Amino acid sequence: MELQKIKRLAATVLKTGERNVWMNPDETKRISEALTKEDVRQLITEKLIKKTKTQGHSRGKARILKAKKKKGRKRGYGKRRGTKKTRMDKKAQWISMVRGQRRYLRELREKKSISKEMYTRIYTLIKGGYFKGKRQIELFVKENK
């Protein structure tokens, strides 16, 4: 039988693509004598036909790029696509905003600018996304003193 047909049979037996089937080039005559799947299985057990590993994609270039970005390279205006807001993750944006507001609120409490009740009230409002920034908290405190 033709080697190409045997290769196809071997691929079905090994459950892989034809390109991942290796046949011993020194034993082509013996391999070409195979007629059935059973014959191919026999050749596989004799290690005349083997399944090769699939070629993977190297992460080398990606690692190099990541290292450069960590150093601060490749972050200029020409590389940016999208606005400042779209480039930053929504959740990360929220976390940084809330942490800043809570830090400011803690400062107010330590300075004794606000009472304990006012602190808890503002804290819950921050959690609910009521304030856009520190300035709004400042105005809220002035109004509700």
mmCIF file of C-alpha atoms in Angstrom:
data_model
loop_
_atom_site.group_PDB
_atom_site.id
_atom_site.type_symbol
_atom_site.label_atom_id
_atom_site.label_comp_id
_atom_site.label_asym_id
_atom_site.label_seq_id
_atom_site.Cartn_x
_atom_site.Cartn_y
_atom_site.Cartn_z
ATOM 1 C CA MET A 1 0.000 0.000 0.000
ATOM 2 C CA GLU A 2 1.111 3.620 -0.533
ATOM 3 C CA LEU A 3 2.869 5.270 2.393
ATOM 4 C CA GLN A 4 0.446 8.208 2.329
ATOM 5 C CA LYS A 5 -2.537 5.891 2.861
ATOM 6 C CA ILE A 6 -0.728 4.086 5.667
ATOM 7 C CA LYS A 7 0.027 7.456 7.224
ATOM 8 C CA ARG A 8 -3.692 8.289 7.104
ATOM 9 C CA LEU A 9 -4.539 4.958 8.772
ATOM 10 C CA ALA A 10 -1.884 5.532 11.433
ATOM 11 C CA ALA A 11 -3.302 9.003 12.098
ATOM 12 C CA THR A 12 -6.769 7.552 12.784
ATOM 13 C CA VAL A 13 -5.304 4.845 15.024
ATOM 14 C CA LEU A 14 -3.138 7.335 16.955
ATOM 15 C CA LYS A 15 -6.013 9.878 17.059
ATOM 16 C CA THR A 16 -3.902 12.704 15.637
ATOM 17 C CA GLY A 17 -3.346 14.555 12.363
ATOM 18 C CA GLU A 18 -1.275 13.144 9.526
ATOM 19 C CA ARG A 19 1.447 15.724 10.062
ATOM 20 C CA ASN A 20 2.063 14.336 13.576
ATOM 21 C CA VAL A 21 2.735 10.791 12.364
ATOM 22 C CA TRP A 22 6.393 9.757 12.070
ATOM 23 C CA MET A 23 7.397 6.722 10.050
ATOM 24 C CA ASN A 24 10.855 5.183 10.252
ATOM 25 C CA PRO A 25 12.545 6.105 6.949
ATOM 26 C CA ASP A 26 14.810 3.027 7.128
ATOM 27 C CA GLU A 27 11.813 0.639 7.256
ATOM 28 C CA THR A 28 9.693 2.060 4.398
ATOM 29 C CA LYS A 29 9.549 -1.288 2.625
ATOM 30 C CA ARG A 30 8.192 -3.052 5.719
ATOM 31 C CA ILE A 31 5.732 -0.250 6.440
ATOM 32 C CA SER A 32 4.382 -0.304 2.867
ATOM 33 C CA GLU A 33 3.457 -3.995 3.308
ATOM 34 C CA ALA A 34 0.783 -3.062 5.890
ATOM 35 C CA LEU A 35 -2.794 -3.380 4.604
ATOM 36 C CA THR A 36 -5.144 -3.084 7.580
ATOM 37 C CA LYS A 37 -5.449 -1.015 10.745
ATOM 38 C CA GLU A 38 -4.350 -4.086 12.675
ATOM 39 C CA ASP A 39 -1.103 -4.163 10.663
ATOM 40 C CA VAL A 40 -0.586 -0.468 11.426
ATOM 41 C CA ARG A 41 -1.182 -1.132 15.149
ATOM 42 C CA GLN A 42 1.482 -3.833 14.997
ATOM 43 C CA LEU A 43 3.936 -1.363 13.426
ATOM 44 C CA ILE A 44 3.118 1.139 16.174
ATOM 45 C CA THR A 45 3.924 -1.417 18.883
ATOM 46 C CA GLU A 46 7.198 -2.169 17.074
ATOM 47 C CA LYS A 47 7.963 1.601 17.169
ATOM 48 C CA LEU A 48 8.230 1.870 13.387
ATOM 49 C CA ILE A 49 5.392 4.401 13.413
ATOM 50 C CA LYS A 50 5.203 7.007 16.184
ATOM 51 C CA LYS A 51 3.102 9.994 17.174
ATOM 52 C CA THR A 52 5.165 13.198 17.353
ATOM 53 C CA LYS A 53 4.397 16.146 19.586
ATOM 54 C CA THR A 54 2.581 19.115 18.079
ATOM 55 C CA GLN A 55 4.613 22.275 17.576
ATOM 56 C CA GLY A 56 3.621 24.870 20.146
ATOM 57 C CA HIS A 57 3.857 28.660 19.934
ATOM 58 C CA SER A 58 6.875 30.098 21.691
ATOM 59 C CA ARG A 59 6.221 32.644 24.451
ATOM 60 C CA GLY A 60 9.775 33.973 24.198
ATOM 61 C CA LYS A 61 8.916 37.138 22.275
ATOM 62 C CA ALA A 62 5.949 37.802 24.566
ATOM 63 C CA ARG A 63 8.210 37.540 27.624
ATOM 64 C CA ILE A 64 10.712 39.977 26.120
ATOM 65 C CA LEU A 65 7.905 42.435 25.319
ATOM 66 C CA LYS A 66 6.518 42.141 28.860
ATOM 67 C CA ALA A 67 9.957 42.846 30.341
ATOM 68 C CA LYS A 68 10.329 45.950 28.145
ATOM 69 C CA LYS A 69 6.886 47.201 29.158
ATOM 70 C CA LYS A 70 7.802 46.631 32.815
ATOM 71 C CA LYS A 71 10.813 48.897 32.271
ATOM 72 C CA GLY A 72 8.466 51.529 30.857
ATOM 73 C CA ARG A 73 9.224 51.081 27.166
ATOM 74 C CA LYS A 74 6.562 50.848 24.452
ATOM 75 C CA ARG A 75 4.076 52.909 26.431
ATOM 76 C CA GLY A 76 4.268 56.171 24.478
ATOM 77 C CA TYR A 77 1.415 58.020 22.793
ATOM 78 C CA GLY A 78 1.929 56.140 19.536
ATOM 79 C CA LYS A 79 1.208 52.813 21.217
ATOM 80 C CA ARG A 80 -1.965 53.945 22.977
ATOM 81 C CA ARG A 81 -5.362 53.081 21.548
ATOM 82 C CA GLY A 82 -8.383 54.322 23.395
ATOM 83 C CA THR A 83 -8.884 56.946 26.056
ATOM 84 C CA LYS A 84 -7.353 56.986 29.522
ATOM 85 C CA LYS A 85 -10.544 55.518 30.948
ATOM 86 C CA THR A 86 -10.809 52.674 28.457
ATOM 87 C CA ARG A 87 -7.175 51.722 28.945
ATOM 88 C CA MET A 88 -7.706 51.233 32.673
ATOM 89 C CA ASP A 89 -9.797 48.371 33.974
ATOM 90 C CA LYS A 90 -13.167 49.548 35.361
ATOM 91 C CA LYS A 91 -12.734 47.616 38.590
ATOM 92 C CA ALA A 92 -9.182 48.881 39.153
ATOM 93 C CA GLN A 93 -10.452 52.408 38.503
ATOM 94 C CA TRP A 94 -13.215 51.956 41.073
ATOM 95 C CA ILE A 95 -10.846 50.475 43.664
ATOM 96 C CA SER A 96 -8.358 53.347 43.352
ATOM 97 C CA MET A 97 -11.162 55.926 43.592
ATOM 98 C CA VAL A 98 -12.753 54.346 46.673
ATOM 99 C CA ARG A 99 -9.406 53.857 48.418
ATOM 100 C CA GLY A 100 -8.503 57.501 47.878
ATOM 101 C CA GLN A 101 -11.839 58.693 49.259
ATOM 102 C CA ARG A 102 -11.624 56.392 52.273
ATOM 103 C CA ARG A 103 -8.077 57.606 52.969
ATOM 104 C CA TYR A 104 -9.326 61.197 52.908
ATOM 105 C CA LEU A 105 -12.250 60.276 55.164
ATOM 106 C CA ARG A 106 -9.854 58.672 57.667
ATOM 107 C CA GLU A 107 -7.787 61.873 57.684
ATOM 108 C CA LEU A 108 -10.915 63.892 58.468
ATOM 109 C CA ARG A 109 -11.784 61.550 61.339
ATOM 110 C CA GLU A 110 -8.263 61.717 62.781
ATOM 111 C CA LYS A 111 -8.331 65.545 62.625
ATOM 112 C CA LYS A 112 -11.678 65.370 64.449
ATOM 113 C CA SER A 113 -13.309 67.376 61.649
ATOM 114 C CA ILE A 114 -16.266 64.994 61.611
ATOM 115 C CA SER A 115 -18.178 63.001 64.220
ATOM 116 C CA LYS A 116 -18.318 59.210 64.395
ATOM 117 C CA GLU A 117 -21.890 59.198 63.035
ATOM 118 C CA MET A 118 -20.928 61.463 60.146
ATOM 119 C CA TYR A 119 -17.957 59.192 59.403
ATOM 120 C CA THR A 120 -20.146 56.076 59.108
ATOM 121 C CA ARG A 121 -22.692 57.944 56.988
ATOM 122 C CA ILE A 122 -20.072 59.227 54.541
ATOM 123 C CA TYR A 123 -18.376 55.804 54.493
ATOM 124 C CA THR A 124 -21.598 54.140 53.311
ATOM 125 C CA LEU A 125 -22.119 56.887 50.723
ATOM 126 C CA ILE A 126 -18.604 56.287 49.382
ATOM 127 C CA LYS A 127 -19.383 52.581 49.146
ATOM 128 C CA GLY A 128 -22.499 53.430 47.158
ATOM 129 C CA GLY A 129 -20.531 55.602 44.720
ATOM 130 C CA TYR A 130 -22.186 58.852 45.798
ATOM 131 C CA PHE A 131 -19.050 61.013 45.534
ATOM 132 C CA LYS A 132 -16.963 61.576 42.414
ATOM 133 C CA GLY A 133 -13.921 62.809 44.314
ATOM 134 C CA LYS A 134 -12.479 64.374 47.465
ATOM 135 C CA ARG A 135 -13.874 67.812 46.651
ATOM 136 C CA GLN A 136 -17.436 66.516 46.805
ATOM 137 C CA ILE A 137 -16.786 64.934 50.210
ATOM 138 C CA GLU A 138 -15.374 68.272 51.373
ATOM 139 C CA LEU A 139 -18.517 70.132 50.234
ATOM 140 C CA PHE A 140 -20.776 67.483 51.777
ATOM 141 C CA VAL A 141 -19.028 67.858 55.147
ATOM 142 C CA LYS A 142 -19.366 71.677 55.021
ATOM 143 C CA GLU A 143 -23.077 71.469 54.186
ATOM 144 C CA ASN A 144 -23.918 68.927 56.890
ATOM 145 C CA LYS A 145 -21.974 70.340 59.825
#
